[in-house]
Amino acid sequence: MHLEEAIWINEIINKNQKNIKKLLNVGSSTAKFRKVLQPHIDKYIFKNLREKKIDVLHLDYKKDDGVDIQCDILNSEEISNVSNKNFDTVICSNLLEHVEDIELTCDNLSKILKSDGLMILTVPYVYPKHNDPIDNLFRPSPDKLSSFFPNFKKIDEKILDINPIFYENSKFNIFKSFVRIFLPFFNLKGYETNFWSILWMFKKRKVTCLVLKKEN
């Protein structure tokens, strides 16, 4: 998650905080990822939620520190167990481009959320390929993304500009990216992601942001 996305999500939460009592962060990754590798995630989103005494759980495919619910978002049986927990808000940031079945994922996200709940989504719009472990190249507009949630009403939408990679990464990481060009046979998927990162080094990226309300 980029800094710009974290700030936007924080703004949405502040606007709707009176309706947020129990929140699920889907595709959360680990506590280390949220607090150390990308500390803006905890700073702008979850620190504020803790201060507001809002109940927050983190869901991810892998079992690790900071993952409260281990669950495969494509497994409908596992999702049915999660849906019983009465979440009134779901954050799903930068997950849909990494799943094998987008429609099923969106359907299962819908099941997790109770009626009148808020779905907060971010997905790349103009963005290089990045495998984690795959990239299905899902790059929807707000309207296209909304179409995957037919029982929801659109509350807010935005296309965020994201700073180029050159200004976002440390100079050491940029140096490593150029060195990596000469090691094509070490982790091929990682090499492909690195290749596109270099091509996009100075290009501005864009992310689709959407807030939906479940109607039934």
PDB file of C-alpha atoms in Angstrom:
ATOM      1  CA  MET A   1       0.000   0.000   0.000  1.00  0.00           C
ATOM      2  CA  HIS A   2       1.315   3.428  -0.951  1.00  0.00           C
ATOM      3  CA  LEU A   3       1.416   6.410   1.363  1.00  0.00           C
ATOM      4  CA  GLU A   4      -1.203   8.179  -0.748  1.00  0.00           C
ATOM      5  CA  GLU A   5      -3.600   5.234  -0.358  1.00  0.00           C
ATOM      6  CA  ALA A   6      -3.086   5.073   3.408  1.00  0.00           C
ATOM      7  CA  ILE A   7      -3.889   8.776   3.756  1.00  0.00           C
ATOM      8  CA  TRP A   8      -7.012   8.407   1.594  1.00  0.00           C
ATOM      9  CA  ILE A   9      -8.245   5.391   3.581  1.00  0.00           C
ATOM     10  CA  ASN A  10      -7.704   7.331   6.803  1.00  0.00           C
ATOM     11  CA  GLU A  11      -9.839  10.172   5.426  1.00  0.00           C
ATOM     12  CA  ILE A  12     -12.632   7.732   4.541  1.00  0.00           C
ATOM     13  CA  ILE A  13     -12.527   6.160   8.001  1.00  0.00           C
ATOM     14  CA  ASN A  14     -12.678   9.596   9.653  1.00  0.00           C
ATOM     15  CA  LYS A  15     -15.719  10.519   7.545  1.00  0.00           C
ATOM     16  CA  ASN A  16     -17.553   7.343   8.501  1.00  0.00           C
ATOM     17  CA  GLN A  17     -16.191   6.585  11.961  1.00  0.00           C
ATOM     18  CA  LYS A  18     -19.574   6.756  13.696  1.00  0.00           C
ATOM     19  CA  ASN A  19     -20.654   3.708  11.657  1.00  0.00           C
ATOM     20  CA  ILE A  20     -17.431   1.724  12.120  1.00  0.00           C
ATOM     21  CA  LYS A  21     -17.383  -0.653  15.074  1.00  0.00           C
ATOM     22  CA  LYS A  22     -15.717  -3.797  13.744  1.00  0.00           C
ATOM     23  CA  LEU A  23     -13.287  -3.728  10.807  1.00  0.00           C
ATOM     24  CA  LEU A  24     -11.562  -6.454   8.804  1.00  0.00           C
ATOM     25  CA  ASN A  25      -8.364  -5.811   6.847  1.00  0.00           C
ATOM     26  CA  VAL A  26      -8.284  -8.369   4.015  1.00  0.00           C
ATOM     27  CA  GLY A  27      -4.911  -9.253   2.506  1.00  0.00           C
ATOM     28  CA  SER A  28      -3.270  -7.637   5.506  1.00  0.00           C
ATOM     29  CA  SER A  29       0.157  -9.267   5.353  1.00  0.00           C
ATOM     30  CA  THR A  30       2.133  -9.295   8.612  1.00  0.00           C
ATOM     31  CA  ALA A  31       2.594  -6.888  11.517  1.00  0.00           C
ATOM     32  CA  LYS A  32       6.183  -6.352  10.338  1.00  0.00           C
ATOM     33  CA  PHE A  33       4.923  -5.377   6.888  1.00  0.00           C
ATOM     34  CA  ARG A  34       2.413  -2.865   8.297  1.00  0.00           C
ATOM     35  CA  LYS A  35       4.667  -1.380  10.967  1.00  0.00           C
ATOM     36  CA  VAL A  36       8.246  -1.715   9.684  1.00  0.00           C
ATOM     37  CA  LEU A  37       8.406  -2.283   5.926  1.00  0.00           C
ATOM     38  CA  GLN A  38       5.523   0.110   5.178  1.00  0.00           C
ATOM     39  CA  PRO A  39       5.084   2.030   8.456  1.00  0.00           C
ATOM     40  CA  HIS A  40       2.688   4.552   6.895  1.00  0.00           C
ATOM     41  CA  ILE A  41       0.026   1.804   6.921  1.00  0.00           C
ATOM     42  CA  ASP A  42       0.025   1.589  10.713  1.00  0.00           C
ATOM     43  CA  LYS A  43       0.643   5.315  11.182  1.00  0.00           C
ATOM     44  CA  TYR A  44      -2.261   6.567   9.065  1.00  0.00           C
ATOM     45  CA  ILE A  45      -4.772   3.730   9.431  1.00  0.00           C
ATOM     46  CA  PHE A  46      -4.408   1.279  12.282  1.00  0.00           C
ATOM     47  CA  LYS A  47      -2.852   3.525  14.919  1.00  0.00           C
ATOM     48  CA  ASN A  48      -5.859   5.823  14.571  1.00  0.00           C
ATOM     49  CA  LEU A  49      -8.260   2.882  14.720  1.00  0.00           C
ATOM     50  CA  ARG A  50      -6.629   1.672  17.930  1.00  0.00           C
ATOM     51  CA  GLU A  51      -6.949   5.141  19.435  1.00  0.00           C
ATOM     52  CA  LYS A  52     -10.646   5.180  18.499  1.00  0.00           C
ATOM     53  CA  LYS A  53     -11.079   1.781  20.222  1.00  0.00           C
ATOM     54  CA  ILE A  54     -12.384   0.229  16.998  1.00  0.00           C
ATOM     55  CA  ASP A  55     -12.170  -3.559  16.865  1.00  0.00           C
ATOM     56  CA  VAL A  56      -9.784  -4.514  14.023  1.00  0.00           C
ATOM     57  CA  LEU A  57      -8.840  -7.963  12.724  1.00  0.00           C
ATOM     58  CA  HIS A  58      -6.311  -8.760   9.993  1.00  0.00           C
ATOM     59  CA  LEU A  59      -6.925 -11.549   7.472  1.00  0.00           C
ATOM     60  CA  ASP A  60      -4.308 -13.082   5.208  1.00  0.00           C
ATOM     61  CA  TYR A  61      -3.559 -16.316   3.357  1.00  0.00           C
ATOM     62  CA  LYS A  62      -0.384 -16.922   5.355  1.00  0.00           C
ATOM     63  CA  LYS A  63      -0.140 -17.584   9.074  1.00  0.00           C
ATOM     64  CA  ASP A  64       2.261 -15.125  10.669  1.00  0.00           C
ATOM     65  CA  ASP A  65       2.655 -12.531  13.388  1.00  0.00           C
ATOM     66  CA  GLY A  66      -0.076  -9.922  13.087  1.00  0.00           C
ATOM     67  CA  VAL A  67      -2.464 -12.164  11.113  1.00  0.00           C
ATOM     68  CA  ASP A  68      -5.582 -12.730  13.221  1.00  0.00           C
ATOM     69  CA  ILE A  69      -7.499 -14.832  10.693  1.00  0.00           C
ATOM     70  CA  GLN A  70      -5.715 -17.207   8.342  1.00  0.00           C
ATOM     71  CA  CYS A  71      -8.021 -17.658   5.363  1.00  0.00           C
ATOM     72  CA  ASP A  72      -7.958 -18.297   1.625  1.00  0.00           C
ATOM     73  CA  ILE A  73     -10.160 -15.592   0.104  1.00  0.00           C
ATOM     74  CA  LEU A  74     -11.054 -18.056  -2.696  1.00  0.00           C
ATOM     75  CA  ASN A  75     -12.256 -20.739  -0.280  1.00  0.00           C
ATOM     76  CA  SER A  76     -15.997 -20.214   0.190  1.00  0.00           C
ATOM     77  CA  GLU A  77     -16.159 -22.617   3.146  1.00  0.00           C
ATOM     78  CA  GLU A  78     -13.502 -20.664   5.046  1.00  0.00           C
ATOM     79  CA  ILE A  79     -15.219 -17.403   4.100  1.00  0.00           C
ATOM     80  CA  SER A  80     -18.509 -18.610   5.586  1.00  0.00           C
ATOM     81  CA  ASN A  81     -16.793 -18.876   8.975  1.00  0.00           C
ATOM     82  CA  VAL A  82     -15.465 -15.321   8.652  1.00  0.00           C
ATOM     83  CA  SER A  83     -18.855 -13.927   7.612  1.00  0.00           C
ATOM     84  CA  ASN A  84     -20.310 -14.901  10.991  1.00  0.00           C
ATOM     85  CA  LYS A  85     -18.136 -12.317  12.749  1.00  0.00           C
ATOM     86  CA  ASN A  86     -20.391  -9.339  11.814  1.00  0.00           C
ATOM     87  CA  PHE A  87     -17.881  -6.966  10.252  1.00  0.00           C
ATOM     88  CA  ASP A  88     -19.383  -3.572   9.387  1.00  0.00           C
ATOM     89  CA  THR A  89     -16.282  -2.402   7.479  1.00  0.00           C
ATOM     90  CA  VAL A  90     -13.833  -4.186   5.169  1.00  0.00           C
ATOM     91  CA  ILE A  91     -10.581  -2.781   3.804  1.00  0.00           C
ATOM     92  CA  CYS A  92      -9.223  -4.585   0.744  1.00  0.00           C
ATOM     93  CA  SER A  93      -6.158  -2.784  -0.573  1.00  0.00           C
ATOM     94  CA  ASN A  94      -4.110  -4.014  -3.538  1.00  0.00           C
ATOM     95  CA  LEU A  95      -5.320  -7.600  -3.396  1.00  0.00           C
ATOM     96  CA  LEU A  96      -7.584  -8.042  -6.415  1.00  0.00           C
ATOM     97  CA  GLU A  97      -4.703  -7.826  -8.917  1.00  0.00           C
ATOM     98  CA  HIS A  98      -3.056 -10.809  -7.193  1.00  0.00           C
ATOM     99  CA  VAL A  99      -5.885 -13.384  -7.180  1.00  0.00           C
ATOM    100  CA  GLU A 100      -6.687 -16.110  -9.693  1.00  0.00           C
ATOM    101  CA  ASP A 101     -10.451 -15.490  -9.699  1.00  0.00           C
ATOM    102  CA  ILE A 102     -11.479 -11.839  -9.366  1.00  0.00           C
ATOM    103  CA  GLU A 103     -15.234 -12.454  -9.518  1.00  0.00           C
ATOM    104  CA  LEU A 104     -15.150 -15.129  -6.808  1.00  0.00           C
ATOM    105  CA  THR A 105     -12.928 -12.943  -4.628  1.00  0.00           C
ATOM    106  CA  CYS A 106     -15.351 -10.020  -4.884  1.00  0.00           C
ATOM    107  CA  ASP A 107     -18.282 -12.310  -4.161  1.00  0.00           C
ATOM    108  CA  ASN A 108     -16.562 -13.638  -1.037  1.00  0.00           C
ATOM    109  CA  LEU A 109     -15.637 -10.122   0.087  1.00  0.00           C
ATOM    110  CA  SER A 110     -19.324  -9.256  -0.194  1.00  0.00           C
ATOM    111  CA  LYS A 111     -20.261 -12.214   2.022  1.00  0.00           C
ATOM    112  CA  ILE A 112     -17.892 -11.102   4.780  1.00  0.00           C
ATOM    113  CA  LEU A 113     -19.621  -7.748   5.164  1.00  0.00           C
ATOM    114  CA  LYS A 114     -22.942  -7.339   6.947  1.00  0.00           C
ATOM    115  CA  SER A 115     -25.807  -5.287   5.475  1.00  0.00           C
ATOM    116  CA  ASP A 116     -25.226  -1.508   5.407  1.00  0.00           C
ATOM    117  CA  GLY A 117     -21.494  -2.137   5.871  1.00  0.00           C
ATOM    118  CA  LEU A 118     -18.708  -0.249   4.101  1.00  0.00           C
ATOM    119  CA  MET A 119     -16.308  -1.796   1.589  1.00  0.00           C
ATOM    120  CA  ILE A 120     -13.094   0.239   1.103  1.00  0.00           C
ATOM    121  CA  LEU A 121     -11.166  -0.863  -1.986  1.00  0.00           C
ATOM    122  CA  THR A 122      -7.964   0.152  -3.738  1.00  0.00           C
ATOM    123  CA  VAL A 123      -6.659  -1.438  -6.941  1.00  0.00           C
ATOM    124  CA  PRO A 124      -3.991  -0.368  -9.457  1.00  0.00           C
ATOM    125  CA  TYR A 125      -5.316   1.595 -12.425  1.00  0.00           C
ATOM    126  CA  VAL A 126      -2.223   2.732 -14.338  1.00  0.00           C
ATOM    127  CA  TYR A 127       0.533   0.573 -12.949  1.00  0.00           C
ATOM    128  CA  PRO A 128       3.410  -1.756 -13.944  1.00  0.00           C
ATOM    129  CA  LYS A 129       3.186  -5.501 -13.624  1.00  0.00           C
ATOM    130  CA  HIS A 130       4.208  -6.754 -10.163  1.00  0.00           C
ATOM    131  CA  ASN A 131       3.980 -10.432  -9.219  1.00  0.00           C
ATOM    132  CA  ASP A 132       2.914 -11.235  -5.652  1.00  0.00           C
ATOM    133  CA  PRO A 133       3.051 -14.118  -6.474  1.00  0.00           C
ATOM    134  CA  ILE A 134       1.040 -13.340  -9.640  1.00  0.00           C
ATOM    135  CA  ASP A 135      -0.342 -10.210 -11.265  1.00  0.00           C
ATOM    136  CA  ASN A 136      -3.536 -10.815 -13.243  1.00  0.00           C
ATOM    137  CA  LEU A 137      -3.280  -7.277 -14.686  1.00  0.00           C
ATOM    138  CA  PHE A 138      -6.646  -6.225 -13.253  1.00  0.00           C
ATOM    139  CA  ARG A 139      -6.588  -2.441 -13.732  1.00  0.00           C
ATOM    140  CA  PRO A 140     -10.217  -1.305 -13.379  1.00  0.00           C
ATOM    141  CA  SER A 141     -11.772   2.137 -13.396  1.00  0.00           C
ATOM    142  CA  PRO A 142     -14.036   2.945 -10.419  1.00  0.00           C
ATOM    143  CA  ASP A 143     -17.115   2.048 -12.489  1.00  0.00           C
ATOM    144  CA  LYS A 144     -15.618  -1.243 -13.631  1.00  0.00           C
ATOM    145  CA  LEU A 145     -14.605  -2.165 -10.100  1.00  0.00           C
ATOM    146  CA  SER A 146     -18.064  -1.247  -8.818  1.00  0.00           C
ATOM    147  CA  SER A 147     -19.638  -3.641 -11.316  1.00  0.00           C
ATOM    148  CA  PHE A 148     -18.161  -6.592  -9.398  1.00  0.00           C
ATOM    149  CA  PHE A 149     -20.303  -5.622  -6.393  1.00  0.00           C
ATOM    150  CA  PRO A 150     -23.888  -5.538  -7.757  1.00  0.00           C
ATOM    151  CA  ASN A 151     -25.593  -5.344  -4.347  1.00  0.00           C
ATOM    152  CA  PHE A 152     -23.638  -2.281  -3.274  1.00  0.00           C
ATOM    153  CA  LYS A 153     -24.166   1.463  -3.585  1.00  0.00           C
ATOM    154  CA  LYS A 154     -21.240   3.680  -4.539  1.00  0.00           C
ATOM    155  CA  ILE A 155     -20.404   6.149  -1.750  1.00  0.00           C
ATOM    156  CA  ASP A 156     -17.078   7.614  -2.854  1.00  0.00           C
ATOM    157  CA  GLU A 157     -14.527   7.170  -5.611  1.00  0.00           C
ATOM    158  CA  LYS A 158     -11.170   8.577  -6.596  1.00  0.00           C
ATOM    159  CA  ILE A 159      -8.228   7.899  -8.871  1.00  0.00           C
ATOM    160  CA  LEU A 160      -5.087   8.667  -6.880  1.00  0.00           C
ATOM    161  CA  ASP A 161      -1.808   9.772  -8.398  1.00  0.00           C
ATOM    162  CA  ILE A 162       1.137   7.816  -6.949  1.00  0.00           C
ATOM    163  CA  ASN A 163       4.670   9.177  -7.053  1.00  0.00           C
ATOM    164  CA  PRO A 164       7.103   7.502  -9.471  1.00  0.00           C
ATOM    165  CA  ILE A 165       9.182   4.633  -8.116  1.00  0.00           C
ATOM    166  CA  PHE A 166      12.344   6.767  -8.230  1.00  0.00           C
ATOM    167  CA  TYR A 167      10.952   9.147  -5.605  1.00  0.00           C
ATOM    168  CA  GLU A 168       9.320   6.448  -3.484  1.00  0.00           C
ATOM    169  CA  ASN A 169      12.204   3.980  -3.081  1.00  0.00           C
ATOM    170  CA  SER A 170      15.551   4.452  -1.373  1.00  0.00           C
ATOM    171  CA  LYS A 171      18.551   5.006  -3.630  1.00  0.00           C
ATOM    172  CA  PHE A 172      20.010   1.723  -2.362  1.00  0.00           C
ATOM    173  CA  ASN A 173      16.922  -0.199  -3.505  1.00  0.00           C
ATOM    174  CA  ILE A 174      17.054   1.536  -6.875  1.00  0.00           C
ATOM    175  CA  PHE A 175      20.703   0.514  -7.201  1.00  0.00           C
ATOM    176  CA  LYS A 176      19.765  -3.095  -6.392  1.00  0.00           C
ATOM    177  CA  SER A 177      17.068  -2.976  -9.076  1.00  0.00           C
ATOM    178  CA  PHE A 178      19.604  -2.087 -11.759  1.00  0.00           C
ATOM    179  CA  VAL A 179      22.054  -4.756 -10.534  1.00  0.00           C
ATOM    180  CA  ARG A 180      19.208  -7.295 -10.665  1.00  0.00           C
ATOM    181  CA  ILE A 181      18.963  -6.790 -14.442  1.00  0.00           C
ATOM    182  CA  PHE A 182      22.121  -8.892 -14.799  1.00  0.00           C
ATOM    183  CA  LEU A 183      20.651 -11.851 -12.847  1.00  0.00           C
ATOM    184  CA  PRO A 184      17.728 -12.993 -15.022  1.00  0.00           C
ATOM    185  CA  PHE A 185      17.696 -16.645 -13.931  1.00  0.00           C
ATOM    186  CA  PHE A 186      17.389 -15.987 -10.209  1.00  0.00           C
ATOM    187  CA  ASN A 187      13.641 -15.976  -9.326  1.00  0.00           C
ATOM    188  CA  LEU A 188      12.107 -15.352 -12.744  1.00  0.00           C
ATOM    189  CA  LYS A 189       8.882 -13.776 -11.448  1.00  0.00           C
ATOM    190  CA  GLY A 190      10.888 -11.392  -9.294  1.00  0.00           C
ATOM    191  CA  TYR A 191      13.045 -10.550 -12.287  1.00  0.00           C
ATOM    192  CA  GLU A 192       9.961  -9.698 -14.353  1.00  0.00           C
ATOM    193  CA  THR A 193       8.622  -7.388 -11.617  1.00  0.00           C
ATOM    194  CA  ASN A 194      12.027  -5.723 -11.327  1.00  0.00           C
ATOM    195  CA  PHE A 195      12.199  -5.239 -15.102  1.00  0.00           C
ATOM    196  CA  TRP A 196       8.860  -3.402 -15.183  1.00  0.00           C
ATOM    197  CA  SER A 197       9.849  -1.340 -12.149  1.00  0.00           C
ATOM    198  CA  ILE A 198      12.869  -0.031 -14.026  1.00  0.00           C
ATOM    199  CA  LEU A 199      10.790   0.808 -17.091  1.00  0.00           C
ATOM    200  CA  TRP A 200       8.369   2.712 -14.834  1.00  0.00           C
ATOM    201  CA  MET A 201      11.065   4.319 -12.702  1.00  0.00           C
ATOM    202  CA  PHE A 202      10.027   7.871 -13.589  1.00  0.00           C
ATOM    203  CA  LYS A 203       6.403   7.318 -14.602  1.00  0.00           C
ATOM    204  CA  LYS A 204       3.525   8.474 -12.435  1.00  0.00           C
ATOM    205  CA  ARG A 205       1.254   5.615 -11.384  1.00  0.00           C
ATOM    206  CA  LYS A 206      -2.467   5.708 -10.601  1.00  0.00           C
ATOM    207  CA  VAL A 207      -4.673   3.735  -8.217  1.00  0.00           C
ATOM    208  CA  THR A 208      -8.455   3.274  -8.284  1.00  0.00           C
ATOM    209  CA  CYS A 209     -10.070   3.961  -4.899  1.00  0.00           C
ATOM    210  CA  LEU A 210     -13.676   3.077  -4.138  1.00  0.00           C
ATOM    211  CA  VAL A 211     -16.050   3.078  -1.169  1.00  0.00           C
ATOM    212  CA  LEU A 212     -19.224   0.996  -1.410  1.00  0.00           C
ATOM    213  CA  LYS A 213     -22.150   0.403   0.929  1.00  0.00           C
ATOM    214  CA  LYS A 214     -23.803  -3.022   1.048  1.00  0.00           C
ATOM    215  CA  GLU A 215     -27.528  -2.660   0.489  1.00  0.00           C
ATOM    216  CA  ASN A 216     -28.666  -6.202   1.338  1.00  0.00           C
TER     217      ASN A 216
END
